[in-house]
């Protein structure tokens, strides 16, 4: 497996070429089982054979480790007279009267033979799996290593980190030392490298589900290949072209994740044969078979429904001591990550003892230190270790672990994980849950809800009421469809007026999250009709009534009711009431189309919420509204500030429901700014959070599909749309945010040459209504209907879209987006360069590359229609430049095609497919990060400067290192300095990529 190791391959080829020119050297290749050590040295063998070197290869065998010189003999003389001569000396050495003379003679014979080979020409010797070799072979390899500097001899050896044998450690240190020695460590594959490995195994582009599931291999090529074969029946491959190798044809594998060692090689002098490279992937032809790749590979089931990892996986840990293996298996009970202290508590041992037994798994890379915890690097291996324990034993151990952690006062979320896996709750667990419910709900609402439901059924009447109240809080935090049903049941069951009012408020909140405003309004009115003793709670219910009325299409009535609510909140002086009152007023104003006034009340609500941590949830909601409001006014700085504050607060308070909103808004924000890699990263974070808001799949898969579509990655776009559930648009909120899905479907239809179908996909945008009025993308979708309908000759639909856009722009007169879309609609319909020029002016002020590219493209077409071909060509060039910023390859192709039909062509193709390596391969987002890395900025500093998460920055840095083919941040800075222009450059300036 050679994916992602191009720099190491090139260094290896240089090493072999030096040997072919007579320069000796020593090489040690280290890596965990499955890392691809054999495949790596096979590159050297193949290259050396091509260059005319004598090559010999051997692998140490654990079953013959006690036979002296067996490993070395298998390498140097797998057969023939040379082998027979050495074996004769070894037999003679076994006689008591011979002493050590025959051993030395056998060693000298082998060394002299190698020297004779070197006298005839350059020689490459490879001893695989050095950690298994017999002591005599190790001594021989040491002698040969000392000769490599004075002979045309290349000496290579591979090893695992375990078992640690002192003689192997010393030999490897000696071989890797000095000018002629080097040591190569094969690190785990990164996420993109694993995706590329899958692409080569399956000969198809892996989809998002499959890429995510590949993380179970932890970057281990051998394990990834084994899992791909294990999942073969659950991987569907759709082909666009000729049918290449099937997805389940992953080939034979050995412990290193490469092909089995062959019985005979393709070339070379007599001796141990060279293992062949796969077709089209040998030296000089690494990507020769890329043209055969095509189609899209995706899982047919969710990752959690994939079959359990192969039972054979734990056998790959046979090199661990029994104590280390047992401790590792107990650690698997604690989940993907754990602390040594937790494991010590569960095992009733000291942390020092546990750490001593975890040293081997850490050295072997089975565990990795994340700073605060130890983590299983390969989730599939952890699951296989966990499954080795019988189910009754696992259940009992989980219960004991939960009790031990609870008695030590550990994190409630960790205790809950153990209780969930431990079956029925004991009495102590119910009591603990009642006491820890509040902190557990904040940390892990899903686990809290499941445990509380179990506990309610087991608790006595005295504890049940408190547990039901906590269950209501957990249900509301989860934002799941069943939350409203559960809260309604609890509300009906409650008899105390105060408790009923509190549950009514929570039920209304859950119904609003679902988008069921009619029922929310009815519950609110019923609750207000009852006696509500708490003035603060009554005010919050009145604020809910304002929200429901505004959403139900009665914003004027809502605005009238909001005034007294704001006044009463000021009188009460309660921060939470103040925040909710201003939220209600801002919502009513927003529905009235008074965006600036709405934002002022949002800011006042945030100021109220900052006064009391109890109002943090409302603060998060208001920050999201603030970001969305400024986004509508094309004001990126306040959007970024609001999203940054919201994200930090959501993470600090563990508010998963609000965090998913923040991540989704951040993804939208980056999409519109043209930073599509950051948008995809944000969508992935949102998709990975444990919430089930009905709108989330629509937003996530719609945005991903649209990005892939614009990038002309059609199979990936279709794969995202296929992941949408059949009832994706059932909830009103989902319909409101469904514009990306409709635009993606239309894009794919147009790309397939079916513009009429593209129009049909967008027709829902023509319908007026509350959902349509609030849909951010609606004006733009209407302008796309105009463009596509005119292309089909459907002037009636185009005219209807112009009229609908006019109504929307009038209703949202404050915002720049609808006005721009209206100018575009009218300009397209009339092919009027003047109107389209005004649309272009607005697009330039908005700073959105995709919109700007469309504006230039529309103007180019209009100018060409009016015969001004020179101006059309200039506008087309500008359109392509704008589209190139986010990498919108399909839009560039479409613009070229539209203008080509009108006799306009660009002078040069400035938007070729991005290079695979080098500065030209970096995306705009990666380029920004690379330049800051070159300035010496740390990841946290870059994250703060670019409004990204530290994890996103780390992902970008990994991609940058791979594409620039370097291994350190210093090397990135060095490359940037090398590309710096001459003396005229400003001091300290960091250049971008060259032409």
Short mmCIF file of N, CA and C in Angstrom, two decimals, residues 272-357:
data_model
loop_
_atom_site.label_atom_id
_atom_site.label_comp_id
_atom_site.label_asym_id
_atom_site.label_seq_id
_atom_site.Cartn_x
_atom_site.Cartn_y
_atom_site.Cartn_z
N UNK A 272 16.42 -15.39 -4.04
CA UNK A 272 15.05 -15.12 -3.58
C UNK A 272 14.40 -14.12 -4.51
N UNK A 273 13.24 -14.40 -5.06
CA UNK A 273 12.65 -13.52 -6.07
C UNK A 273 12.16 -12.21 -5.48
N UNK A 274 11.98 -11.24 -6.36
CA UNK A 274 11.45 -9.93 -5.99
C UNK A 274 9.94 -9.99 -6.02
N UNK A 275 9.25 -9.65 -4.93
CA UNK A 275 7.77 -9.62 -4.98
C UNK A 275 7.30 -8.61 -6.01
N UNK A 276 6.39 -8.96 -6.88
CA UNK A 276 5.99 -8.04 -7.95
C UNK A 276 5.10 -6.93 -7.43
N UNK A 277 5.20 -5.78 -8.09
CA UNK A 277 4.30 -4.67 -7.79
C UNK A 277 2.99 -4.89 -8.51
N UNK A 278 1.90 -4.31 -8.04
CA UNK A 278 0.64 -4.45 -8.74
C UNK A 278 0.70 -3.84 -10.12
N UNK A 279 -0.10 -4.30 -11.05
CA UNK A 279 -0.07 -3.76 -12.41
C UNK A 279 -0.31 -2.27 -12.40
N UNK A 280 0.49 -1.56 -13.18
CA UNK A 280 0.28 -0.12 -13.34
C UNK A 280 0.69 0.69 -12.15
N UNK A 281 1.33 0.08 -11.12
CA UNK A 281 1.69 0.85 -9.95
C UNK A 281 3.16 0.68 -9.61
N UNK A 282 3.91 0.26 -10.57
CA UNK A 282 5.33 0.10 -10.33
C UNK A 282 6.08 1.39 -10.58
N UNK A 283 7.41 1.38 -10.43
CA UNK A 283 8.20 2.57 -10.65
C UNK A 283 8.00 3.11 -12.05
N UNK A 284 7.85 4.40 -12.13
CA UNK A 284 7.65 5.05 -13.41
C UNK A 284 6.25 4.96 -13.93
N UNK A 285 5.37 4.22 -13.25
CA UNK A 285 3.99 4.09 -13.74
C UNK A 285 3.05 3.99 -12.56
N UNK A 286 3.23 4.88 -11.58
CA UNK A 286 2.49 4.75 -10.33
C UNK A 286 1.00 4.89 -10.53
N UNK A 287 0.59 5.72 -11.45
CA UNK A 287 -0.84 5.97 -11.62
C UNK A 287 -1.30 5.58 -13.02
N UNK A 288 -0.63 4.58 -13.55
CA UNK A 288 -0.92 4.24 -14.93
C UNK A 288 -2.31 3.71 -15.15
N UNK A 289 -2.98 3.22 -14.08
CA UNK A 289 -4.29 2.64 -14.29
C UNK A 289 -5.40 3.55 -13.80
N UNK A 290 -5.10 4.82 -13.52
CA UNK A 290 -6.13 5.73 -13.06
C UNK A 290 -7.27 5.86 -14.07
N UNK A 291 -6.94 5.71 -15.34
CA UNK A 291 -7.99 5.87 -16.35
C UNK A 291 -9.06 4.79 -16.22
N UNK A 292 -8.73 3.66 -15.53
CA UNK A 292 -9.71 2.60 -15.37
C UNK A 292 -10.66 2.85 -14.22
N UNK A 293 -10.34 3.84 -13.36
CA UNK A 293 -11.18 4.12 -12.21
C UNK A 293 -12.40 4.90 -12.67
N UNK A 294 -13.53 4.57 -12.14
CA UNK A 294 -14.74 5.31 -12.48
C UNK A 294 -15.89 4.84 -11.63
N UNK A 295 -16.85 5.71 -11.42
CA UNK A 295 -18.01 5.33 -10.65
C UNK A 295 -17.91 5.77 -9.20
N UNK A 296 -18.80 5.24 -8.42
CA UNK A 296 -19.00 5.71 -7.06
C UNK A 296 -19.28 4.52 -6.17
N UNK A 297 -18.54 4.39 -5.08
CA UNK A 297 -18.71 3.27 -4.14
C UNK A 297 -19.27 3.80 -2.83
N UNK A 298 -20.35 3.17 -2.37
CA UNK A 298 -20.98 3.64 -1.14
C UNK A 298 -21.58 2.47 -0.38
N UNK A 299 -21.63 2.64 0.95
CA UNK A 299 -22.26 1.63 1.78
C UNK A 299 -23.76 1.63 1.54
N UNK A 300 -24.35 0.46 1.55
CA UNK A 300 -25.80 0.35 1.36
C UNK A 300 -26.55 0.40 2.68
N UNK A 301 -25.81 0.39 3.80
CA UNK A 301 -26.43 0.46 5.13
C UNK A 301 -25.66 1.50 5.94
N UNK A 302 -26.26 2.05 7.00
CA UNK A 302 -25.50 2.94 7.89
C UNK A 302 -24.33 2.19 8.53
N UNK A 303 -23.34 2.93 8.95
CA UNK A 303 -22.13 2.30 9.50
C UNK A 303 -22.44 1.40 10.68
N UNK A 304 -23.40 1.82 11.53
CA UNK A 304 -23.70 1.02 12.71
C UNK A 304 -24.35 -0.33 12.36
N UNK A 305 -24.83 -0.50 11.12
CA UNK A 305 -25.44 -1.77 10.71
C UNK A 305 -24.47 -2.68 9.96
N UNK A 306 -23.22 -2.26 9.82
CA UNK A 306 -22.23 -3.12 9.18
C UNK A 306 -21.95 -4.33 10.05
N UNK A 307 -21.52 -5.44 9.45
CA UNK A 307 -21.21 -6.62 10.27
C UNK A 307 -20.08 -6.33 11.25
N UNK A 308 -20.10 -7.09 12.33
CA UNK A 308 -19.07 -6.94 13.35
C UNK A 308 -17.70 -7.21 12.73
N UNK A 309 -16.65 -6.52 13.18
CA UNK A 309 -15.32 -6.78 12.63
C UNK A 309 -14.95 -8.25 12.71
N UNK A 310 -14.10 -8.72 11.84
CA UNK A 310 -13.72 -10.14 11.83
C UNK A 310 -13.19 -10.59 13.20
N UNK A 311 -13.59 -11.79 13.60
CA UNK A 311 -13.13 -12.33 14.88
C UNK A 311 -11.62 -12.53 14.92
N UNK A 312 -11.01 -12.58 13.75
CA UNK A 312 -9.57 -12.84 13.69
C UNK A 312 -8.73 -11.62 14.04
N UNK A 313 -9.32 -10.44 14.11
CA UNK A 313 -8.53 -9.23 14.32
C UNK A 313 -7.68 -9.29 15.58
N UNK A 314 -8.23 -9.69 16.74
CA UNK A 314 -7.37 -9.70 17.94
C UNK A 314 -6.15 -10.59 17.82
N UNK A 315 -6.18 -11.57 16.91
CA UNK A 315 -5.00 -12.44 16.77
C UNK A 315 -3.79 -11.67 16.25
N UNK A 316 -4.04 -10.50 15.64
CA UNK A 316 -2.92 -9.69 15.17
C UNK A 316 -2.14 -9.08 16.33
N UNK A 317 -2.67 -9.19 17.55
CA UNK A 317 -1.99 -8.67 18.73
C UNK A 317 -1.21 -9.75 19.46
N UNK A 318 -0.92 -10.84 18.79
CA UNK A 318 -0.23 -11.95 19.42
C UNK A 318 1.14 -11.59 19.95
N UNK A 319 1.72 -10.50 19.50
CA UNK A 319 3.05 -10.10 19.97
C UNK A 319 3.00 -9.45 21.35
N UNK A 320 1.80 -9.10 21.85
CA UNK A 320 1.68 -8.49 23.17
C UNK A 320 1.83 -9.56 24.25
N UNK A 321 2.33 -9.13 25.40
CA UNK A 321 2.38 -10.03 26.54
C UNK A 321 0.97 -10.33 27.02
N UNK A 322 0.81 -11.42 27.76
CA UNK A 322 -0.52 -11.80 28.24
C UNK A 322 -1.11 -10.72 29.14
N UNK A 323 -0.28 -10.14 30.01
CA UNK A 323 -0.77 -9.09 30.92
C UNK A 323 -1.23 -7.86 30.14
N UNK A 324 -0.46 -7.46 29.14
CA UNK A 324 -0.83 -6.29 28.34
C UNK A 324 -2.12 -6.55 27.57
N UNK A 325 -2.25 -7.75 27.03
CA UNK A 325 -3.45 -8.10 26.25
C UNK A 325 -4.69 -8.07 27.15
N UNK A 326 -4.59 -8.64 28.36
CA UNK A 326 -5.73 -8.67 29.27
C UNK A 326 -6.14 -7.25 29.67
N UNK A 327 -5.17 -6.42 29.98
CA UNK A 327 -5.47 -5.03 30.35
C UNK A 327 -6.10 -4.29 29.18
N UNK A 328 -5.62 -4.54 27.98
CA UNK A 328 -6.18 -3.89 26.80
C UNK A 328 -7.63 -4.31 26.59
N UNK A 329 -7.93 -5.55 26.86
CA UNK A 329 -9.30 -6.04 26.68
C UNK A 329 -10.24 -5.38 27.70
N UNK A 330 -9.76 -5.18 28.93
CA UNK A 330 -10.57 -4.47 29.92
C UNK A 330 -10.74 -3.01 29.52
N UNK A 331 -9.71 -2.43 28.93
CA UNK A 331 -9.81 -1.03 28.48
C UNK A 331 -10.88 -0.89 27.41
N UNK A 332 -11.07 -1.93 26.59
CA UNK A 332 -12.08 -1.88 25.54
C UNK A 332 -13.47 -1.70 26.12
N UNK A 333 -13.69 -2.13 27.36
CA UNK A 333 -14.99 -1.96 28.00
C UNK A 333 -15.31 -0.49 28.25
N UNK A 334 -14.28 0.33 28.40
CA UNK A 334 -14.47 1.74 28.74
C UNK A 334 -14.76 2.61 27.52
N UNK A 335 -14.76 2.01 26.34
CA UNK A 335 -15.11 2.78 25.15
C UNK A 335 -13.89 3.11 24.31
N UNK A 336 -14.09 3.92 23.28
CA UNK A 336 -12.98 4.25 22.36
C UNK A 336 -11.82 4.97 23.04
N UNK A 337 -12.10 5.73 24.12
CA UNK A 337 -11.05 6.47 24.81
C UNK A 337 -11.26 6.33 26.32
N UNK A 338 -10.17 6.42 27.07
CA UNK A 338 -10.24 6.25 28.51
C UNK A 338 -9.00 6.88 29.12
N UNK A 339 -9.03 7.06 30.43
CA UNK A 339 -7.85 7.52 31.15
C UNK A 339 -7.27 6.35 31.95
N UNK A 340 -5.96 6.34 32.17
CA UNK A 340 -5.38 5.28 33.01
C UNK A 340 -6.02 5.24 34.39
N UNK A 341 -6.40 6.40 34.92
CA UNK A 341 -7.02 6.42 36.24
C UNK A 341 -8.36 5.68 36.22
N UNK A 342 -9.16 5.87 35.17
CA UNK A 342 -10.43 5.15 35.05
C UNK A 342 -10.19 3.64 35.01
N UNK A 343 -9.23 3.23 34.21
CA UNK A 343 -8.95 1.81 34.10
C UNK A 343 -8.45 1.24 35.42
N UNK A 344 -7.65 2.03 36.12
CA UNK A 344 -7.16 1.59 37.43
C UNK A 344 -8.30 1.43 38.42
N UNK A 345 -9.27 2.36 38.39
CA UNK A 345 -10.42 2.25 39.28
C UNK A 345 -11.23 1.00 38.98
N UNK A 346 -11.45 0.74 37.71
CA UNK A 346 -12.26 -0.41 37.31
C UNK A 346 -11.57 -1.71 37.69
N UNK A 347 -10.26 -1.76 37.56
CA UNK A 347 -9.52 -2.98 37.87
C UNK A 347 -9.08 -3.05 39.33
N UNK A 348 -9.40 -2.00 40.11
CA UNK A 348 -9.00 -1.96 41.53
C UNK A 348 -7.49 -2.15 41.68
N UNK A 349 -6.75 -1.42 40.85
CA UNK A 349 -5.30 -1.49 40.88
C UNK A 349 -4.75 -0.07 40.89
N UNK A 350 -3.44 0.05 41.06
CA UNK A 350 -2.83 1.37 41.03
C UNK A 350 -2.63 1.81 39.59
N UNK A 351 -2.65 3.12 39.38
CA UNK A 351 -2.44 3.66 38.04
C UNK A 351 -1.06 3.29 37.52
N UNK A 352 -0.08 3.18 38.43
CA UNK A 352 1.28 2.83 37.99
C UNK A 352 1.30 1.42 37.39
N UNK A 353 0.61 0.50 38.00
CA UNK A 353 0.57 -0.86 37.47
C UNK A 353 -0.09 -0.90 36.10
N UNK A 354 -1.20 -0.16 35.97
CA UNK A 354 -1.92 -0.14 34.69
C UNK A 354 -1.05 0.47 33.59
N UNK A 355 -0.40 1.58 33.90
CA UNK A 355 0.45 2.23 32.89
C UNK A 355 1.59 1.32 32.45
N UNK A 356 2.13 0.55 33.36
CA UNK A 356 3.22 -0.36 33.00
C UNK A 356 2.74 -1.39 31.98
N UNK A 357 1.49 -1.85 32.12
CA UNK A 357 0.98 -2.86 31.19
C UNK A 357 0.46 -2.24 29.90
#
